[in-house]
Amino acid sequence: MPQTELLAMVHQKLIKCGFKMSITRRELMAVLGTLAATSNLYADQSPQQQSRKLLEGLACNMESWWTDLDFMQRFERAAEAGFSSIEFWEHNKNNRNMNAVATLAKKLDLNIVQFTGWGGPSLADTNHHHDFIETMKHVTEIAHQLNAPMFTVVGHQTLKTISQADSLANLSLALETAAPILEDAKK
């Protein structure tokens, strides 16, 4: 299958799954040039394998794509679109069931590359450090359960009541305190 047909197939598959894409002429020319240069690399693969190969290295964000669908249905759409990797934000949003997420991702052969382990409140305020440390103990277990190599910590929100220097010092303190937990968990 020529690469231009493959690109059209991937694009149609993304559109069918509800993804809206815009691309500039310059970006399109760069993509077509790359496709022309690599046109025979995947000739022996099925269209589904080719689609998945083209999306390799890209993670579909479950919070941003197909937001009209239930969270778990988005995983199915990502797999249908040809993604092999996904990410999501809050693991505890709306009582999300991480056992169900892990099971579905495995069934669909989707790698969970990351999720948000701590989205706030701000670690600039030391009053949140105890909860942060306890959460880190819990999310390292979730990361293992999901087979996710990493998770994100968002704790740098600025507070009007704490100076920038103190905010950074407090954030550093929280991260330094959590470091042994993360190192032990290999995260």
JSON list of C-alpha atoms in Angstrom, two decimals:
[
{"chain": "A", "resi": 1, "resn": "MET", "atom": "CA", "xyz": [0.00, 0.00, 0.00]},
{"chain": "A", "resi": 2, "resn": "PRO", "atom": "CA", "xyz": [1.50, 3.39, -0.96]},
{"chain": "A", "resi": 3, "resn": "GLN", "atom": "CA", "xyz": [2.22, 5.68, 1.98]},
{"chain": "A", "resi": 4, "resn": "THR", "atom": "CA", "xyz": [-0.20, 8.36, 0.76]},
{"chain": "A", "resi": 5, "resn": "GLU", "atom": "CA", "xyz": [-2.99, 5.78, 0.91]},
{"chain": "A", "resi": 6, "resn": "LEU", "atom": "CA", "xyz": [-1.78, 4.73, 4.35]},
{"chain": "A", "resi": 7, "resn": "LEU", "atom": "CA", "xyz": [-1.81, 8.34, 5.58]},
{"chain": "A", "resi": 8, "resn": "ALA", "atom": "CA", "xyz": [-5.32, 8.77, 4.21]},
{"chain": "A", "resi": 9, "resn": "MET", "atom": "CA", "xyz": [-6.38, 5.54, 5.91]},
{"chain": "A", "resi": 10, "resn": "VAL", "atom": "CA", "xyz": [-4.97, 6.65, 9.28]},
{"chain": "A", "resi": 11, "resn": "HIS", "atom": "CA", "xyz": [-6.55, 10.08, 8.86]},
{"chain": "A", "resi": 12, "resn": "GLN", "atom": "CA", "xyz": [-9.94, 8.52, 8.01]},
{"chain": "A", "resi": 13, "resn": "LYS", "atom": "CA", "xyz": [-9.66, 6.16, 10.97]},
{"chain": "A", "resi": 14, "resn": "LEU", "atom": "CA", "xyz": [-8.99, 9.10, 13.30]},
{"chain": "A", "resi": 15, "resn": "ILE", "atom": "CA", "xyz": [-11.93, 11.03, 11.82]},
{"chain": "A", "resi": 16, "resn": "LYS", "atom": "CA", "xyz": [-14.17, 7.96, 12.19]},
{"chain": "A", "resi": 17, "resn": "CYS", "atom": "CA", "xyz": [-13.19, 7.81, 15.86]},
{"chain": "A", "resi": 18, "resn": "GLY", "atom": "CA", "xyz": [-14.19, 11.45, 16.29]},
{"chain": "A", "resi": 19, "resn": "PHE", "atom": "CA", "xyz": [-10.77, 13.13, 16.10]},
{"chain": "A", "resi": 20, "resn": "LYS", "atom": "CA", "xyz": [-10.66, 16.51, 14.39]},
{"chain": "A", "resi": 21, "resn": "MET", "atom": "CA", "xyz": [-7.32, 17.42, 12.87]},
{"chain": "A", "resi": 22, "resn": "SER", "atom": "CA", "xyz": [-6.08, 20.53, 11.13]},
{"chain": "A", "resi": 23, "resn": "ILE", "atom": "CA", "xyz": [-2.72, 20.74, 9.45]},
{"chain": "A", "resi": 24, "resn": "THR", "atom": "CA", "xyz": [-0.91, 23.53, 7.65]},
{"chain": "A", "resi": 25, "resn": "ARG", "atom": "CA", "xyz": [0.38, 23.14, 4.09]},
{"chain": "A", "resi": 26, "resn": "ARG", "atom": "CA", "xyz": [3.94, 23.24, 5.39]},
{"chain": "A", "resi": 27, "resn": "GLU", "atom": "CA", "xyz": [3.25, 20.47, 7.92]},
{"chain": "A", "resi": 28, "resn": "LEU", "atom": "CA", "xyz": [1.50, 18.41, 5.24]},
{"chain": "A", "resi": 29, "resn": "MET", "atom": "CA", "xyz": [4.49, 18.75, 2.90]},
{"chain": "A", "resi": 30, "resn": "ALA", "atom": "CA", "xyz": [6.85, 17.65, 5.69]},
{"chain": "A", "resi": 31, "resn": "VAL", "atom": "CA", "xyz": [4.67, 14.61, 6.42]},
{"chain": "A", "resi": 32, "resn": "LEU", "atom": "CA", "xyz": [4.38, 13.69, 2.75]},
{"chain": "A", "resi": 33, "resn": "GLY", "atom": "CA", "xyz": [8.14, 14.05, 2.28]},
{"chain": "A", "resi": 34, "resn": "THR", "atom": "CA", "xyz": [8.77, 11.75, 5.20]},
{"chain": "A", "resi": 35, "resn": "LEU", "atom": "CA", "xyz": [6.23, 9.26, 3.90]},
{"chain": "A", "resi": 36, "resn": "ALA", "atom": "CA", "xyz": [7.78, 9.28, 0.44]},
{"chain": "A", "resi": 37, "resn": "ALA", "atom": "CA", "xyz": [11.23, 8.67, 1.91]},
{"chain": "A", "resi": 38, "resn": "THR", "atom": "CA", "xyz": [9.98, 5.74, 3.98]},
{"chain": "A", "resi": 39, "resn": "SER", "atom": "CA", "xyz": [7.33, 4.34, 1.64]},
{"chain": "A", "resi": 40, "resn": "ASN", "atom": "CA", "xyz": [8.55, 0.73, 1.62]},
{"chain": "A", "resi": 41, "resn": "LEU", "atom": "CA", "xyz": [9.36, 0.36, 5.31]},
{"chain": "A", "resi": 42, "resn": "TYR", "atom": "CA", "xyz": [6.03, -1.19, 6.28]},
{"chain": "A", "resi": 43, "resn": "ALA", "atom": "CA", "xyz": [4.91, -2.74, 3.00]},
{"chain": "A", "resi": 44, "resn": "ASP", "atom": "CA", "xyz": [4.75, -6.24, 4.50]},
{"chain": "A", "resi": 45, "resn": "GLN", "atom": "CA", "xyz": [2.39, -5.18, 7.33]},
{"chain": "A", "resi": 46, "resn": "SER", "atom": "CA", "xyz": [-1.40, -5.08, 7.44]},
{"chain": "A", "resi": 47, "resn": "PRO", "atom": "CA", "xyz": [-3.09, -1.66, 7.35]},
{"chain": "A", "resi": 48, "resn": "GLN", "atom": "CA", "xyz": [-3.85, -1.99, 11.08]},
{"chain": "A", "resi": 49, "resn": "GLN", "atom": "CA", "xyz": [-0.20, -2.74, 11.85]},
{"chain": "A", "resi": 50, "resn": "GLN", "atom": "CA", "xyz": [0.89, 0.15, 9.64]},
{"chain": "A", "resi": 51, "resn": "SER", "atom": "CA", "xyz": [-1.52, 2.51, 11.39]},
{"chain": "A", "resi": 52, "resn": "ARG", "atom": "CA", "xyz": [-0.24, 1.45, 14.79]},
{"chain": "A", "resi": 53, "resn": "LYS", "atom": "CA", "xyz": [3.36, 1.84, 13.62]},
{"chain": "A", "resi": 54, "resn": "LEU", "atom": "CA", "xyz": [2.71, 5.39, 12.40]},
{"chain": "A", "resi": 55, "resn": "LEU", "atom": "CA", "xyz": [1.30, 6.35, 15.80]},
{"chain": "A", "resi": 56, "resn": "GLU", "atom": "CA", "xyz": [4.12, 4.64, 17.71]},
{"chain": "A", "resi": 57, "resn": "GLY", "atom": "CA", "xyz": [5.69, 6.96, 20.23]},
{"chain": "A", "resi": 58, "resn": "LEU", "atom": "CA", "xyz": [2.55, 9.07, 20.53]},
{"chain": "A", "resi": 59, "resn": "ALA", "atom": "CA", "xyz": [0.33, 8.74, 23.57]},
{"chain": "A", "resi": 60, "resn": "CYS", "atom": "CA", "xyz": [-3.35, 9.53, 23.29]},
{"chain": "A", "resi": 61, "resn": "ASN", "atom": "CA", "xyz": [-4.57, 11.63, 26.23]},
{"chain": "A", "resi": 62, "resn": "MET", "atom": "CA", "xyz": [-7.79, 10.13, 27.58]},
{"chain": "A", "resi": 63, "resn": "GLU", "atom": "CA", "xyz": [-8.81, 13.47, 29.10]},
{"chain": "A", "resi": 64, "resn": "SER", "atom": "CA", "xyz": [-8.65, 15.38, 25.82]},
{"chain": "A", "resi": 65, "resn": "TRP", "atom": "CA", "xyz": [-9.86, 12.94, 23.17]},
{"chain": "A", "resi": 66, "resn": "TRP", "atom": "CA", "xyz": [-13.44, 11.74, 22.67]},
{"chain": "A", "resi": 67, "resn": "THR", "atom": "CA", "xyz": [-14.67, 13.68, 25.69]},
{"chain": "A", "resi": 68, "resn": "ASP", "atom": "CA", "xyz": [-18.27, 13.00, 24.71]},
{"chain": "A", "resi": 69, "resn": "LEU", "atom": "CA", "xyz": [-17.68, 9.34, 25.65]},
{"chain": "A", "resi": 70, "resn": "ASP", "atom": "CA", "xyz": [-17.43, 7.67, 29.02]},
{"chain": "A", "resi": 71, "resn": "PHE", "atom": "CA", "xyz": [-13.84, 7.53, 30.28]},
{"chain": "A", "resi": 72, "resn": "MET", "atom": "CA", "xyz": [-13.50, 3.77, 29.72]},
{"chain": "A", "resi": 73, "resn": "GLN", "atom": "CA", "xyz": [-14.96, 3.96, 26.19]},
{"chain": "A", "resi": 74, "resn": "ARG", "atom": "CA", "xyz": [-12.18, 6.36, 25.24]},
{"chain": "A", "resi": 75, "resn": "PHE", "atom": "CA", "xyz": [-9.65, 3.55, 25.70]},
{"chain": "A", "resi": 76, "resn": "GLU", "atom": "CA", "xyz": [-11.53, 1.50, 23.12]},
{"chain": "A", "resi": 77, "resn": "ARG", "atom": "CA", "xyz": [-11.53, 4.44, 20.71]},
{"chain": "A", "resi": 78, "resn": "ALA", "atom": "CA", "xyz": [-7.80, 4.96, 21.19]},
{"chain": "A", "resi": 79, "resn": "ALA", "atom": "CA", "xyz": [-7.17, 1.31, 20.34]},
{"chain": "A", "resi": 80, "resn": "GLU", "atom": "CA", "xyz": [-9.50, 1.53, 17.32]},
{"chain": "A", "resi": 81, "resn": "ALA", "atom": "CA", "xyz": [-7.62, 4.61, 16.10]},
{"chain": "A", "resi": 82, "resn": "GLY", "atom": "CA", "xyz": [-4.35, 2.67, 16.23]},
{"chain": "A", "resi": 83, "resn": "PHE", "atom": "CA", "xyz": [-2.72, 4.06, 19.36]},
{"chain": "A", "resi": 84, "resn": "SER", "atom": "CA", "xyz": [-0.56, 1.73, 21.42]},
{"chain": "A", "resi": 85, "resn": "SER", "atom": "CA", "xyz": [0.05, 4.19, 24.27]},
{"chain": "A", "resi": 86, "resn": "ILE", "atom": "CA", "xyz": [-2.26, 6.35, 26.35]},
{"chain": "A", "resi": 87, "resn": "GLU", "atom": "CA", "xyz": [-2.09, 8.71, 29.30]},
{"chain": "A", "resi": 88, "resn": "PHE", "atom": "CA", "xyz": [-4.63, 10.27, 31.59]},
{"chain": "A", "resi": 89, "resn": "TRP", "atom": "CA", "xyz": [-4.70, 12.80, 34.38]},
{"chain": "A", "resi": 90, "resn": "GLU", "atom": "CA", "xyz": [-6.38, 12.23, 37.70]},
{"chain": "A", "resi": 91, "resn": "HIS", "atom": "CA", "xyz": [-6.47, 8.61, 38.75]},
{"chain": "A", "resi": 92, "resn": "ASN", "atom": "CA", "xyz": [-9.05, 9.36, 41.44]},
{"chain": "A", "resi": 93, "resn": "LYS", "atom": "CA", "xyz": [-11.41, 11.56, 39.42]},
{"chain": "A", "resi": 94, "resn": "ASN", "atom": "CA", "xyz": [-15.05, 10.46, 39.75]},
{"chain": "A", "resi": 95, "resn": "ASN", "atom": "CA", "xyz": [-13.97, 7.36, 41.68]},
{"chain": "A", "resi": 96, "resn": "ARG", "atom": "CA", "xyz": [-12.19, 5.85, 38.68]},
{"chain": "A", "resi": 97, "resn": "ASN", "atom": "CA", "xyz": [-11.56, 2.15, 39.14]},
{"chain": "A", "resi": 98, "resn": "MET", "atom": "CA", "xyz": [-7.87, 1.53, 38.46]},
{"chain": "A", "resi": 99, "resn": "ASN", "atom": "CA", "xyz": [-8.40, -2.26, 38.45]},
{"chain": "A", "resi": 100, "resn": "ALA", "atom": "CA", "xyz": [-10.86, -1.84, 35.59]},
{"chain": "A", "resi": 101, "resn": "VAL", "atom": "CA", "xyz": [-8.51, 0.58, 33.80]},
{"chain": "A", "resi": 102, "resn": "ALA", "atom": "CA", "xyz": [-5.59, -1.86, 34.10]},
{"chain": "A", "resi": 103, "resn": "THR", "atom": "CA", "xyz": [-7.71, -4.78, 32.88]},
{"chain": "A", "resi": 104, "resn": "LEU", "atom": "CA", "xyz": [-9.09, -2.87, 29.90]},
{"chain": "A", "resi": 105, "resn": "ALA", "atom": "CA", "xyz": [-5.70, -1.47, 28.90]},
{"chain": "A", "resi": 106, "resn": "LYS", "atom": "CA", "xyz": [-4.23, -4.96, 28.96]},
{"chain": "A", "resi": 107, "resn": "LYS", "atom": "CA", "xyz": [-7.15, -6.38, 26.96]},
{"chain": "A", "resi": 108, "resn": "LEU", "atom": "CA", "xyz": [-6.75, -3.64, 24.32]},
{"chain": "A", "resi": 109, "resn": "ASP", "atom": "CA", "xyz": [-2.93, -3.91, 24.33]},
{"chain": "A", "resi": 110, "resn": "LEU", "atom": "CA", "xyz": [-2.58, -0.27, 25.38]},
{"chain": "A", "resi": 111, "resn": "ASN", "atom": "CA", "xyz": [0.43, 0.93, 27.34]},
{"chain": "A", "resi": 112, "resn": "ILE", "atom": "CA", "xyz": [-0.33, 3.47, 30.04]},
{"chain": "A", "resi": 113, "resn": "VAL", "atom": "CA", "xyz": [2.71, 5.71, 29.84]},
{"chain": "A", "resi": 114, "resn": "GLN", "atom": "CA", "xyz": [1.72, 8.10, 32.62]},
{"chain": "A", "resi": 115, "resn": "PHE", "atom": "CA", "xyz": [-1.05, 9.49, 34.77]},
{"chain": "A", "resi": 116, "resn": "THR", "atom": "CA", "xyz": [-1.28, 12.30, 37.30]},
{"chain": "A", "resi": 117, "resn": "GLY", "atom": "CA", "xyz": [-0.38, 11.06, 40.75]},
{"chain": "A", "resi": 118, "resn": "TRP", "atom": "CA", "xyz": [-0.75, 14.44, 42.46]},
{"chain": "A", "resi": 119, "resn": "GLY", "atom": "CA", "xyz": [-2.60, 17.34, 40.89]},
{"chain": "A", "resi": 120, "resn": "GLY", "atom": "CA", "xyz": [-2.78, 19.53, 43.96]},
{"chain": "A", "resi": 121, "resn": "PRO", "atom": "CA", "xyz": [-3.30, 21.25, 46.24]},
{"chain": "A", "resi": 122, "resn": "SER", "atom": "CA", "xyz": [-0.11, 23.24, 46.04]},
{"chain": "A", "resi": 123, "resn": "LEU", "atom": "CA", "xyz": [2.99, 21.87, 47.71]},
{"chain": "A", "resi": 124, "resn": "ALA", "atom": "CA", "xyz": [4.08, 25.45, 48.31]},
{"chain": "A", "resi": 125, "resn": "ASP", "atom": "CA", "xyz": [1.93, 25.14, 51.43]},
{"chain": "A", "resi": 126, "resn": "THR", "atom": "CA", "xyz": [3.58, 22.73, 53.88]},
{"chain": "A", "resi": 127, "resn": "ASN", "atom": "CA", "xyz": [0.16, 21.92, 55.35]},
{"chain": "A", "resi": 128, "resn": "HIS", "atom": "CA", "xyz": [-0.34, 19.65, 52.31]},
{"chain": "A", "resi": 129, "resn": "HIS", "atom": "CA", "xyz": [2.93, 17.73, 52.64]},
{"chain": "A", "resi": 130, "resn": "HIS", "atom": "CA", "xyz": [1.58, 14.93, 54.86]},
{"chain": "A", "resi": 131, "resn": "ASP", "atom": "CA", "xyz": [-1.26, 14.18, 52.41]},
{"chain": "A", "resi": 132, "resn": "PHE", "atom": "CA", "xyz": [1.21, 14.36, 49.53]},
{"chain": "A", "resi": 133, "resn": "ILE", "atom": "CA", "xyz": [3.54, 11.78, 51.12]},
{"chain": "A", "resi": 134, "resn": "GLU", "atom": "CA", "xyz": [0.64, 9.43, 51.88]},
{"chain": "A", "resi": 135, "resn": "THR", "atom": "CA", "xyz": [-0.63, 9.85, 48.32]},
{"chain": "A", "resi": 136, "resn": "MET", "atom": "CA", "xyz": [2.81, 9.04, 46.91]},
{"chain": "A", "resi": 137, "resn": "LYS", "atom": "CA", "xyz": [2.77, 5.74, 48.81]},
{"chain": "A", "resi": 138, "resn": "HIS", "atom": "CA", "xyz": [-0.59, 4.93, 47.26]},
{"chain": "A", "resi": 139, "resn": "VAL", "atom": "CA", "xyz": [0.10, 6.07, 43.68]},
{"chain": "A", "resi": 140, "resn": "THR", "atom": "CA", "xyz": [3.31, 4.07, 43.43]},
{"chain": "A", "resi": 141, "resn": "GLU", "atom": "CA", "xyz": [1.11, 1.01, 43.96]},
{"chain": "A", "resi": 142, "resn": "ILE", "atom": "CA", "xyz": [-1.28, 2.27, 41.28]},
{"chain": "A", "resi": 143, "resn": "ALA", "atom": "CA", "xyz": [1.62, 2.84, 38.89]},
{"chain": "A", "resi": 144, "resn": "HIS", "atom": "CA", "xyz": [2.70, -0.78, 39.36]},
{"chain": "A", "resi": 145, "resn": "GLN", "atom": "CA", "xyz": [-0.89, -1.95, 38.94]},
{"chain": "A", "resi": 146, "resn": "LEU", "atom": "CA", "xyz": [-1.18, -0.03, 35.65]},
{"chain": "A", "resi": 147, "resn": "ASN", "atom": "CA", "xyz": [2.35, -0.99, 34.60]},
{"chain": "A", "resi": 148, "resn": "ALA", "atom": "CA", "xyz": [2.93, 2.74, 34.11]},
{"chain": "A", "resi": 149, "resn": "PRO", "atom": "CA", "xyz": [6.61, 3.70, 34.10]},
{"chain": "A", "resi": 150, "resn": "MET", "atom": "CA", "xyz": [5.88, 7.12, 35.61]},
{"chain": "A", "resi": 151, "resn": "PHE", "atom": "CA", "xyz": [3.31, 9.51, 36.97]},
{"chain": "A", "resi": 152, "resn": "THR", "atom": "CA", "xyz": [3.14, 13.27, 37.12]},
{"chain": "A", "resi": 153, "resn": "VAL", "atom": "CA", "xyz": [3.28, 15.44, 40.23]},
{"chain": "A", "resi": 154, "resn": "VAL", "atom": "CA", "xyz": [1.77, 18.91, 39.86]},
{"chain": "A", "resi": 155, "resn": "GLY", "atom": "CA", "xyz": [2.49, 20.84, 43.01]},
{"chain": "A", "resi": 156, "resn": "HIS", "atom": "CA", "xyz": [3.95, 24.13, 41.90]},
{"chain": "A", "resi": 157, "resn": "GLN", "atom": "CA", "xyz": [0.79, 26.22, 42.03]},
{"chain": "A", "resi": 158, "resn": "THR", "atom": "CA", "xyz": [1.66, 29.66, 43.40]},
{"chain": "A", "resi": 159, "resn": "LEU", "atom": "CA", "xyz": [-0.09, 31.07, 46.44]},
{"chain": "A", "resi": 160, "resn": "LYS", "atom": "CA", "xyz": [-0.45, 34.78, 47.17]},
{"chain": "A", "resi": 161, "resn": "THR", "atom": "CA", "xyz": [0.25, 34.16, 50.85]},
{"chain": "A", "resi": 162, "resn": "ILE", "atom": "CA", "xyz": [3.67, 32.52, 50.27]},
{"chain": "A", "resi": 163, "resn": "SER", "atom": "CA", "xyz": [6.65, 34.18, 48.60]},
{"chain": "A", "resi": 164, "resn": "GLN", "atom": "CA", "xyz": [8.15, 32.69, 45.43]},
{"chain": "A", "resi": 165, "resn": "ALA", "atom": "CA", "xyz": [11.35, 31.72, 47.28]},
{"chain": "A", "resi": 166, "resn": "ASP", "atom": "CA", "xyz": [9.43, 30.02, 50.10]},
{"chain": "A", "resi": 167, "resn": "SER", "atom": "CA", "xyz": [7.15, 28.30, 47.56]},
{"chain": "A", "resi": 168, "resn": "LEU", "atom": "CA", "xyz": [10.12, 26.80, 45.76]},
{"chain": "A", "resi": 169, "resn": "ALA", "atom": "CA", "xyz": [11.77, 25.78, 49.02]},
{"chain": "A", "resi": 170, "resn": "ASN", "atom": "CA", "xyz": [8.56, 24.10, 50.21]},
{"chain": "A", "resi": 171, "resn": "LEU", "atom": "CA", "xyz": [8.05, 22.33, 46.89]},
{"chain": "A", "resi": 172, "resn": "SER", "atom": "CA", "xyz": [11.64, 21.09, 47.02]},
{"chain": "A", "resi": 173, "resn": "LEU", "atom": "CA", "xyz": [11.14, 19.87, 50.59]},
{"chain": "A", "resi": 174, "resn": "ALA", "atom": "CA", "xyz": [8.04, 17.88, 49.60]},
{"chain": "A", "resi": 175, "resn": "LEU", "atom": "CA", "xyz": [9.81, 16.28, 46.63]},
{"chain": "A", "resi": 176, "resn": "GLU", "atom": "CA", "xyz": [12.93, 15.48, 48.68]},
{"chain": "A", "resi": 177, "resn": "THR", "atom": "CA", "xyz": [10.76, 13.88, 51.36]},
{"chain": "A", "resi": 178, "resn": "ALA", "atom": "CA", "xyz": [8.96, 11.76, 48.74]},
{"chain": "A", "resi": 179, "resn": "ALA", "atom": "CA", "xyz": [12.15, 10.75, 46.90]},
{"chain": "A", "resi": 180, "resn": "PRO", "atom": "CA", "xyz": [12.91, 7.64, 49.01]},
{"chain": "A", "resi": 181, "resn": "ILE", "atom": "CA", "xyz": [9.35, 6.36, 48.49]},
{"chain": "A", "resi": 182, "resn": "LEU", "atom": "CA", "xyz": [9.65, 6.82, 44.74]},
{"chain": "A", "resi": 183, "resn": "GLU", "atom": "CA", "xyz": [13.14, 5.32, 44.61]},
{"chain": "A", "resi": 184, "resn": "ASP", "atom": "CA", "xyz": [12.01, 2.25, 46.56]},
{"chain": "A", "resi": 185, "resn": "ALA", "atom": "CA", "xyz": [9.09, 1.85, 44.15]},
{"chain": "A", "resi": 186, "resn": "LYS", "atom": "CA", "xyz": [11.43, 2.41, 41.16]},
{"chain": "A", "resi": 187, "resn": "LYS", "atom": "CA", "xyz": [9.32, 5.32, 39.93]}
]
